[in-house]
mmCIF file of C-alpha atoms in Angstrom:
data_model
loop_
_atom_site.group_PDB
_atom_site.id
_atom_site.type_symbol
_atom_site.label_atom_id
_atom_site.label_comp_id
_atom_site.label_asym_id
_atom_site.label_seq_id
_atom_site.Cartn_x
_atom_site.Cartn_y
_atom_site.Cartn_z
ATOM 1 C CA UNK A 12 -3.207 10.651 -32.065
ATOM 2 C CA UNK A 13 -4.777 7.551 -30.775
ATOM 3 C CA UNK A 14 -4.141 6.089 -27.332
ATOM 4 C CA UNK A 15 -2.837 2.919 -28.797
ATOM 5 C CA UNK A 16 -0.069 4.834 -30.492
ATOM 6 C CA UNK A 17 1.638 4.585 -27.118
ATOM 7 C CA UNK A 18 1.132 0.828 -26.843
ATOM 8 C CA UNK A 19 2.995 -1.918 -28.640
ATOM 9 C CA UNK A 20 2.003 -5.557 -28.726
ATOM 10 C CA UNK A 21 5.461 -6.169 -27.262
ATOM 11 C CA UNK A 22 4.440 -4.145 -24.303
ATOM 12 C CA UNK A 23 1.479 -6.345 -23.240
ATOM 13 C CA UNK A 24 1.582 -9.572 -21.315
ATOM 14 C CA UNK A 25 -1.612 -11.408 -20.438
ATOM 15 C CA UNK A 26 -2.404 -13.980 -17.672
ATOM 16 C CA UNK A 27 0.922 -13.343 -15.912
ATOM 17 C CA UNK A 28 1.550 -14.332 -12.229
ATOM 18 C CA UNK A 29 3.786 -11.967 -10.332
ATOM 19 C CA UNK A 30 4.150 -12.973 -6.680
ATOM 20 C CA UNK A 31 4.082 -9.317 -5.305
ATOM 21 C CA UNK A 32 3.902 -5.592 -6.221
ATOM 22 C CA UNK A 33 7.640 -5.440 -6.783
ATOM 23 C CA UNK A 34 7.658 -8.317 -9.314
ATOM 24 C CA UNK A 35 4.660 -6.806 -10.999
ATOM 25 C CA UNK A 36 6.395 -3.481 -11.477
ATOM 26 C CA UNK A 37 9.465 -5.362 -12.794
ATOM 27 C CA UNK A 38 7.339 -7.072 -15.378
ATOM 28 C CA UNK A 39 5.789 -3.792 -16.638
ATOM 29 C CA UNK A 40 9.168 -2.006 -16.788
ATOM 30 C CA UNK A 41 10.656 -5.057 -18.723
ATOM 31 C CA UNK A 42 7.890 -4.873 -21.306
ATOM 32 C CA UNK A 43 8.787 -1.302 -22.088
ATOM 33 C CA UNK A 44 12.541 -2.219 -22.324
ATOM 34 C CA UNK A 45 11.470 -5.021 -24.773
ATOM 35 C CA UNK A 46 9.404 -2.573 -26.732
ATOM 36 C CA UNK A 47 12.397 -0.170 -26.881
ATOM 37 C CA UNK A 48 10.836 2.829 -25.337
ATOM 38 C CA UNK A 49 13.133 3.256 -22.280
ATOM 39 C CA UNK A 50 16.932 3.166 -21.849
ATOM 40 C CA UNK A 51 17.403 2.284 -18.253
ATOM 41 C CA UNK A 52 15.122 -0.069 -16.350
ATOM 42 C CA UNK A 53 16.543 0.857 -12.975
ATOM 43 C CA UNK A 54 15.918 4.600 -13.320
ATOM 44 C CA UNK A 55 12.382 4.046 -14.444
ATOM 45 C CA UNK A 56 11.679 1.709 -11.632
ATOM 46 C CA UNK A 57 13.263 4.040 -9.157
ATOM 47 C CA UNK A 58 10.827 6.898 -10.089
ATOM 48 C CA UNK A 59 7.850 4.453 -10.107
ATOM 49 C CA UNK A 60 8.651 3.417 -6.483
ATOM 50 C CA UNK A 61 9.093 7.159 -5.584
ATOM 51 C CA UNK A 62 5.605 7.788 -6.836
ATOM 52 C CA UNK A 63 4.212 4.740 -4.901
ATOM 53 C CA UNK A 64 5.784 6.110 -1.766
ATOM 54 C CA UNK A 65 3.631 9.274 -2.157
ATOM 55 C CA UNK A 66 0.449 7.258 -2.416
ATOM 56 C CA UNK A 67 -0.285 3.913 -3.961
ATOM 57 C CA UNK A 68 -1.465 3.800 -7.567
ATOM 58 C CA UNK A 69 -3.469 0.725 -6.766
ATOM 59 C CA UNK A 70 -6.803 2.269 -7.081
ATOM 60 C CA UNK A 71 -9.960 0.171 -6.727
ATOM 61 C CA UNK A 72 -11.813 -2.840 -8.221
ATOM 62 C CA UNK A 73 -8.644 -4.524 -9.386
ATOM 63 C CA UNK A 74 -6.882 -1.562 -11.196
ATOM 64 C CA UNK A 75 -3.411 -0.211 -10.657
ATOM 65 C CA UNK A 76 -1.828 2.642 -12.729
ATOM 66 C CA UNK A 77 1.811 2.988 -11.717
ATOM 67 C CA UNK A 78 3.657 5.822 -13.534
ATOM 68 C CA UNK A 79 6.970 7.514 -13.902
ATOM 69 C CA UNK A 80 8.436 10.432 -15.737
ATOM 70 C CA UNK A 81 12.300 10.743 -16.345
ATOM 71 C CA UNK A 82 15.051 11.189 -18.872
ATOM 72 C CA UNK A 83 15.396 7.416 -19.431
ATOM 73 C CA UNK A 84 12.013 7.222 -21.188
ATOM 74 C CA UNK A 85 12.515 7.830 -24.942
ATOM 75 C CA UNK A 86 8.874 8.580 -25.706
ATOM 76 C CA UNK A 87 5.401 8.434 -23.912
ATOM 77 C CA UNK A 88 4.613 4.706 -23.673
ATOM 78 C CA UNK A 89 2.342 2.321 -21.846
ATOM 79 C CA UNK A 90 2.754 -1.290 -20.824
ATOM 80 C CA UNK A 91 -0.019 -3.687 -19.681
ATOM 81 C CA UNK A 92 -0.242 -6.815 -17.731
ATOM 82 C CA UNK A 93 -3.343 -8.741 -16.607
ATOM 83 C CA UNK A 94 -3.260 -10.929 -13.538
ATOM 84 C CA UNK A 95 -6.608 -12.856 -13.335
ATOM 85 C CA UNK A 96 -5.984 -14.117 -9.786
ATOM 86 C CA UNK A 97 -4.769 -10.692 -8.706
ATOM 87 C CA UNK A 98 -1.570 -9.455 -7.042
ATOM 88 C CA UNK A 99 -1.301 -7.420 -3.762
ATOM 89 C CA UNK A 100 -0.582 -3.777 -4.755
ATOM 90 C CA UNK A 101 -1.476 -1.927 -1.599
ATOM 91 C CA UNK A 102 -4.561 -0.716 -3.330
ATOM 92 C CA UNK A 103 -6.825 1.858 -1.774
ATOM 93 C CA UNK A 104 -9.804 -0.536 -1.420
ATOM 94 C CA UNK A 105 -7.574 -3.397 -0.108
ATOM 95 C CA UNK A 106 -8.307 -5.659 -3.103
ATOM 96 C CA UNK A 107 -5.540 -7.225 -5.336
ATOM 97 C CA UNK A 108 -4.807 -5.686 -8.643
ATOM 98 C CA UNK A 109 -5.902 -7.668 -11.776
ATOM 99 C CA UNK A 110 -5.108 -5.051 -14.545
ATOM 100 C CA UNK A 111 -1.957 -3.082 -14.262
ATOM 101 C CA UNK A 112 -1.070 -0.363 -16.668
ATOM 102 C CA UNK A 113 2.231 1.462 -16.543
ATOM 103 C CA UNK A 114 2.366 5.021 -17.865
ATOM 104 C CA UNK A 115 5.924 6.346 -18.675
ATOM 105 C CA UNK A 116 6.864 9.700 -19.994
ATOM 106 C CA UNK A 117 10.044 11.641 -20.850
ATOM 107 C CA UNK A 118 10.960 14.598 -18.672
ATOM 108 C CA UNK A 119 9.861 17.077 -21.325
ATOM 109 C CA UNK A 120 6.457 15.689 -22.080
ATOM 110 C CA UNK A 121 4.727 16.515 -25.288
ATOM 111 C CA UNK A 122 1.274 18.082 -24.551
ATOM 112 C CA UNK A 123 -0.739 16.306 -27.123
ATOM 113 C CA UNK A 124 0.807 12.914 -26.043
ATOM 114 C CA UNK A 125 0.197 13.495 -22.419
ATOM 115 C CA UNK A 126 -3.382 14.464 -22.999
ATOM 116 C CA UNK A 127 -3.972 11.169 -24.867
ATOM 117 C CA UNK A 128 -2.258 9.116 -22.188
ATOM 118 C CA UNK A 129 -4.496 10.895 -19.633
ATOM 119 C CA UNK A 130 -7.507 9.845 -21.748
ATOM 120 C CA UNK A 131 -6.781 6.206 -21.225
ATOM 121 C CA UNK A 132 -6.582 6.741 -17.394
ATOM 122 C CA UNK A 133 -10.111 8.277 -17.628
ATOM 123 C CA UNK A 134 -11.397 5.390 -19.781
ATOM 124 C CA UNK A 135 -10.143 2.959 -17.125
ATOM 125 C CA UNK A 136 -12.672 4.337 -14.680
ATOM 126 C CA UNK A 137 -15.424 2.425 -16.655
ATOM 127 C CA UNK A 138 -15.543 -0.953 -14.868
ATOM 128 C CA UNK A 139 -16.981 -2.739 -18.025
ATOM 129 C CA UNK A 140 -14.099 -1.418 -20.113
ATOM 130 C CA UNK A 141 -11.509 -2.548 -17.430
ATOM 131 C CA UNK A 142 -13.069 -6.075 -17.138
ATOM 132 C CA UNK A 143 -13.038 -6.397 -20.876
ATOM 133 C CA UNK A 144 -9.307 -5.749 -20.934
ATOM 134 C CA UNK A 145 -8.773 -8.345 -18.199
ATOM 135 C CA UNK A 146 -10.643 -10.920 -20.209
ATOM 136 C CA UNK A 147 -8.712 -10.189 -23.413
ATOM 137 C CA UNK A 148 -6.960 -13.237 -24.884
ATOM 138 C CA UNK A 149 -4.291 -11.563 -26.995
ATOM 139 C CA UNK A 150 -2.438 -8.339 -27.159
ATOM 140 C CA UNK A 151 -4.078 -7.524 -30.361
ATOM 141 C CA UNK A 152 -7.492 -7.739 -28.668
ATOM 142 C CA UNK A 153 -6.351 -5.319 -26.026
ATOM 143 C CA UNK A 154 -5.521 -2.839 -28.643
ATOM 144 C CA UNK A 155 -8.821 -3.383 -30.410
ATOM 145 C CA UNK A 156 -10.771 -2.966 -27.111
ATOM 146 C CA UNK A 157 -9.024 0.384 -26.349
ATOM 147 C CA UNK A 158 -9.496 1.702 -29.915
ATOM 148 C CA UNK A 159 -13.232 0.836 -29.742
ATOM 149 C CA UNK A 160 -13.693 2.456 -26.349
ATOM 150 C CA UNK A 161 -11.826 5.580 -27.393
ATOM 151 C CA UNK A 162 -13.968 6.044 -30.546
ATOM 152 C CA UNK A 163 -17.172 5.596 -28.517
ATOM 153 C CA UNK A 164 -16.049 8.152 -25.999
ATOM 154 C CA UNK A 165 -15.073 10.674 -28.707
ATOM 155 C CA UNK A 166 -18.514 10.428 -30.241
ATOM 156 C CA UNK A 167 -20.268 11.068 -26.897
ATOM 157 C CA UNK A 168 -18.085 13.898 -25.764
ATOM 158 C CA UNK A 169 -19.443 17.402 -25.890
ATOM 159 C CA UNK A 170 -17.481 20.726 -25.670
ATOM 160 C CA UNK A 171 -17.058 21.961 -22.055
ATOM 161 C CA UNK A 172 -19.864 24.563 -21.415
ATOM 162 C CA UNK A 173 -19.069 28.079 -20.461
ATOM 163 C CA UNK A 174 -20.419 28.060 -16.953
ATOM 164 C CA UNK A 175 -18.121 30.743 -15.326
ATOM 165 C CA UNK A 176 -21.103 32.840 -14.377
ATOM 166 C CA UNK A 177 -23.113 30.134 -12.413
ATOM 167 C CA UNK A 178 -20.565 27.584 -11.265
ATOM 168 C CA UNK A 179 -20.415 27.633 -7.486
ATOM 169 C CA UNK A 180 -17.949 24.816 -7.091
ATOM 170 C CA UNK A 181 -14.562 24.630 -8.633
ATOM 171 C CA UNK A 182 -11.769 22.210 -8.242
ATOM 172 C CA UNK A 183 -8.109 21.581 -8.983
ATOM 173 C CA UNK A 184 -6.573 18.196 -9.333
ATOM 174 C CA UNK A 185 -2.856 17.356 -9.437
ATOM 175 C CA UNK A 186 -0.524 14.479 -8.662
ATOM 176 C CA UNK A 187 3.334 14.494 -8.496
ATOM 177 C CA UNK A 188 3.892 13.255 -12.070
ATOM 178 C CA UNK A 189 0.600 14.311 -13.617
ATOM 179 C CA UNK A 190 0.210 11.385 -15.976
ATOM 180 C CA UNK A 191 -2.864 9.656 -14.809
ATOM 181 C CA UNK A 192 -4.240 10.336 -11.343
ATOM 182 C CA UNK A 193 -4.984 14.077 -11.769
ATOM 183 C CA UNK A 194 -7.055 13.193 -14.962
ATOM 184 C CA UNK A 195 -8.870 10.415 -13.133
ATOM 185 C CA UNK A 196 -9.632 12.696 -10.190
ATOM 186 C CA UNK A 197 -11.143 15.297 -12.555
ATOM 187 C CA UNK A 198 -13.381 12.710 -14.200
ATOM 188 C CA UNK A 199 -14.534 11.333 -10.827
ATOM 189 C CA UNK A 200 -15.377 14.776 -9.461
ATOM 190 C CA UNK A 201 -17.288 15.671 -12.682
ATOM 191 C CA UNK A 202 -19.296 12.404 -12.778
ATOM 192 C CA UNK A 203 -20.121 12.726 -9.028
ATOM 193 C CA UNK A 204 -21.253 16.261 -9.467
ATOM 194 C CA UNK A 205 -23.516 15.404 -12.335
ATOM 195 C CA UNK A 206 -25.118 12.631 -10.370
ATOM 196 C CA UNK A 207 -25.722 15.055 -7.491
ATOM 197 C CA UNK A 208 -27.133 17.761 -9.795
ATOM 198 C CA UNK A 209 -24.271 20.095 -9.261
ATOM 199 C CA UNK A 210 -22.248 22.193 -11.672
ATOM 200 C CA UNK A 211 -18.384 22.099 -11.282
ATOM 201 C CA UNK A 212 -15.351 23.237 -13.247
ATOM 202 C CA UNK A 213 -12.127 21.230 -12.675
ATOM 203 C CA UNK A 214 -8.588 22.388 -13.515
ATOM 204 C CA UNK A 215 -6.040 19.653 -14.177
ATOM 205 C CA UNK A 216 -2.251 19.920 -13.458
ATOM 206 C CA UNK A 217 -0.794 17.403 -15.772
ATOM 207 C CA UNK A 218 2.799 16.436 -16.740
ATOM 208 C CA UNK A 219 2.873 18.945 -19.701
ATOM 209 C CA UNK A 220 1.096 21.742 -17.912
ATOM 210 C CA UNK A 221 -2.326 22.958 -16.883
ATOM 211 C CA UNK A 222 -5.553 21.791 -18.673
ATOM 212 C CA UNK A 223 -8.974 23.411 -18.374
ATOM 213 C CA UNK A 224 -7.476 26.295 -16.513
ATOM 214 C CA UNK A 225 -9.765 28.223 -14.227
ATOM 215 C CA UNK A 226 -10.367 31.888 -15.226
ATOM 216 C CA UNK A 227 -10.237 34.772 -12.794
ATOM 217 C CA UNK A 228 -13.966 35.132 -13.297
ATOM 218 C CA UNK A 229 -14.748 31.513 -12.378
ATOM 219 C CA UNK A 230 -12.659 31.757 -9.261
ATOM 220 C CA UNK A 231 -14.420 35.073 -8.294
ATOM 221 C CA UNK A 232 -17.906 33.678 -8.793
ATOM 222 C CA UNK A 233 -17.238 30.376 -7.038
ATOM 223 C CA UNK A 234 -18.416 29.738 -3.413
ATOM 224 C CA UNK A 235 -16.417 26.675 -2.876
ATOM 225 C CA UNK A 236 -13.029 25.305 -3.996
ATOM 226 C CA UNK A 237 -11.982 21.541 -3.833
ATOM 227 C CA UNK A 238 -8.165 21.013 -3.988
ATOM 228 C CA UNK A 239 -7.510 17.281 -4.687
ATOM 229 C CA UNK A 240 -3.753 17.614 -5.061
ATOM 230 C CA UNK A 241 -0.533 15.896 -4.025
ATOM 231 C CA UNK A 242 1.857 18.381 -5.529
ATOM 232 C CA UNK A 243 2.467 22.164 -5.358
ATOM 233 C CA UNK A 244 -0.202 24.201 -7.113
ATOM 234 C CA UNK A 245 -0.742 28.044 -7.295
ATOM 235 C CA UNK A 246 -2.961 28.787 -4.245
ATOM 236 C CA UNK A 247 -2.864 32.587 -3.683
ATOM 237 C CA UNK A 248 -5.654 33.073 -6.311
ATOM 238 C CA UNK A 249 -8.012 31.295 -3.893
ATOM 239 C CA UNK A 250 -7.444 33.527 -1.064
ATOM 240 C CA UNK A 251 -10.634 34.001 1.065
ATOM 241 C CA UNK A 252 -12.530 31.105 -0.705
ATOM 242 C CA UNK A 253 -14.240 28.300 1.342
ATOM 243 C CA UNK A 254 -12.039 25.275 0.669
ATOM 244 C CA UNK A 255 -11.771 21.605 1.067
ATOM 245 C CA UNK A 256 -8.180 20.228 0.725
ATOM 246 C CA UNK A 257 -7.295 16.519 0.224
ATOM 247 C CA UNK A 258 -5.023 14.197 -1.562
ATOM 248 C CA UNK A 259 -5.532 13.416 -5.348
ATOM 249 C CA UNK A 260 -6.477 9.847 -4.541
ATOM 250 C CA UNK A 261 -9.395 10.870 -2.373
ATOM 251 C CA UNK A 262 -10.620 12.823 -5.396
ATOM 252 C CA UNK A 263 -10.526 9.596 -7.450
ATOM 253 C CA UNK A 264 -11.950 7.231 -4.875
ATOM 254 C CA UNK A 265 -14.240 9.343 -2.686
ATOM 255 C CA UNK A 266 -15.571 12.353 -4.586
ATOM 256 C CA UNK A 267 -18.921 12.220 -3.068
ATOM 257 C CA UNK A 268 -17.352 12.516 0.361
ATOM 258 C CA UNK A 269 -15.854 15.866 -0.596
ATOM 259 C CA UNK A 270 -19.154 17.276 -1.784
ATOM 260 C CA UNK A 271 -20.805 16.053 1.482
ATOM 261 C CA UNK A 272 -18.108 17.874 3.519
ATOM 262 C CA UNK A 273 -19.192 21.110 1.614
ATOM 263 C CA UNK A 274 -22.836 20.310 2.353
ATOM 264 C CA UNK A 275 -22.066 19.681 6.010
ATOM 265 C CA UNK A 276 -20.393 23.009 6.469
ATOM 266 C CA UNK A 277 -16.882 21.558 6.764
ATOM 267 C CA UNK A 278 -15.263 23.899 4.165
ATOM 268 C CA UNK A 279 -12.806 26.305 5.699
ATOM 269 C CA UNK A 280 -11.816 29.850 4.513
ATOM 270 C CA UNK A 281 -8.410 29.785 2.891
ATOM 271 C CA UNK A 282 -5.894 32.411 3.844
ATOM 272 C CA UNK A 283 -3.027 32.656 1.366
ATOM 273 C CA UNK A 284 0.510 33.271 2.600
ATOM 274 C CA UNK A 285 3.849 33.868 1.019
ATOM 275 C CA UNK A 286 4.682 30.211 1.163
ATOM 276 C CA UNK A 287 1.211 28.550 0.668
ATOM 277 C CA UNK A 288 1.325 24.773 0.140
ATOM 278 C CA UNK A 289 -1.387 22.260 -0.358
ATOM 279 C CA UNK A 290 -1.590 19.447 2.190
ATOM 280 C CA UNK A 291 -0.380 17.126 -0.548
ATOM 281 C CA UNK A 292 2.614 19.356 -1.239
ATOM 282 C CA UNK A 293 3.704 19.063 2.430
ATOM 283 C CA UNK A 294 3.670 15.285 2.096
ATOM 284 C CA UNK A 295 5.386 15.474 -1.249
ATOM 285 C CA UNK A 296 8.216 17.500 0.167
ATOM 286 C CA UNK A 297 8.648 15.214 3.107
ATOM 287 C CA UNK A 298 8.944 12.155 0.878
ATOM 288 C CA UNK A 299 11.205 13.984 -1.581
ATOM 289 C CA UNK A 300 13.684 14.705 1.240
ATOM 290 C CA UNK A 301 13.838 11.038 2.150
ATOM 291 C CA UNK A 302 14.781 9.994 -1.368
ATOM 292 C CA UNK A 303 17.122 12.944 -2.126
#
């Protein structure tokens, strides 16, 4: 299934001019309503804002990837707007968002569909690809650019190597909805490790489950664990491991900082408890209590 199966020409609006983040989200949700993939705009927007409260999806270099998962979404779907002059989105780098892509998924997400939506999130980490989308003149061109990039990526991908015996750093990425941020954090960690000449295996907790799950052997042989997560994940299996814990957005934006913390001896031994939580989970629970 191609990424563009989740995108309709009706769910794309180019060169729009929202006045603020709230209006930009309204535009993205309205596009999905026009495309017929959601039932209730208010419910979808509510969950987008809940996710934003847990950490802005305004990432860096003009990209924002708001997302939501609830029963009002009929099928996995994506909407796109371009804002050439930019709109304030509380982005992690302080810059306005120029390309905004909304990922929406039903409560019971199909594994294949969610994997393919996650693939678009990964592709968006390529600045040239992102800028090409911003420059697009028509919705049809947006779809063509995505199709072409996906085909290029598929040709260059190689199977994940079996490195369980010699991988000294392992990682887990997770975000509250598991639609885009967790996949992007995995890609950022892998790319950074490659540049640094390091080997890493990264487990992803997505909306439909766990991808690239770490084996008991990989955990046993690893010297260090990076947890870039903003939701609850199984932690007892890492008991006694030297660990760095951070939010998923740090895994996306500052992966090199995490490897430097390991190099500088800042990893700490993790001691599992009956009620172990990631740092991100504690924040998640606090925010959840506000909205409940």
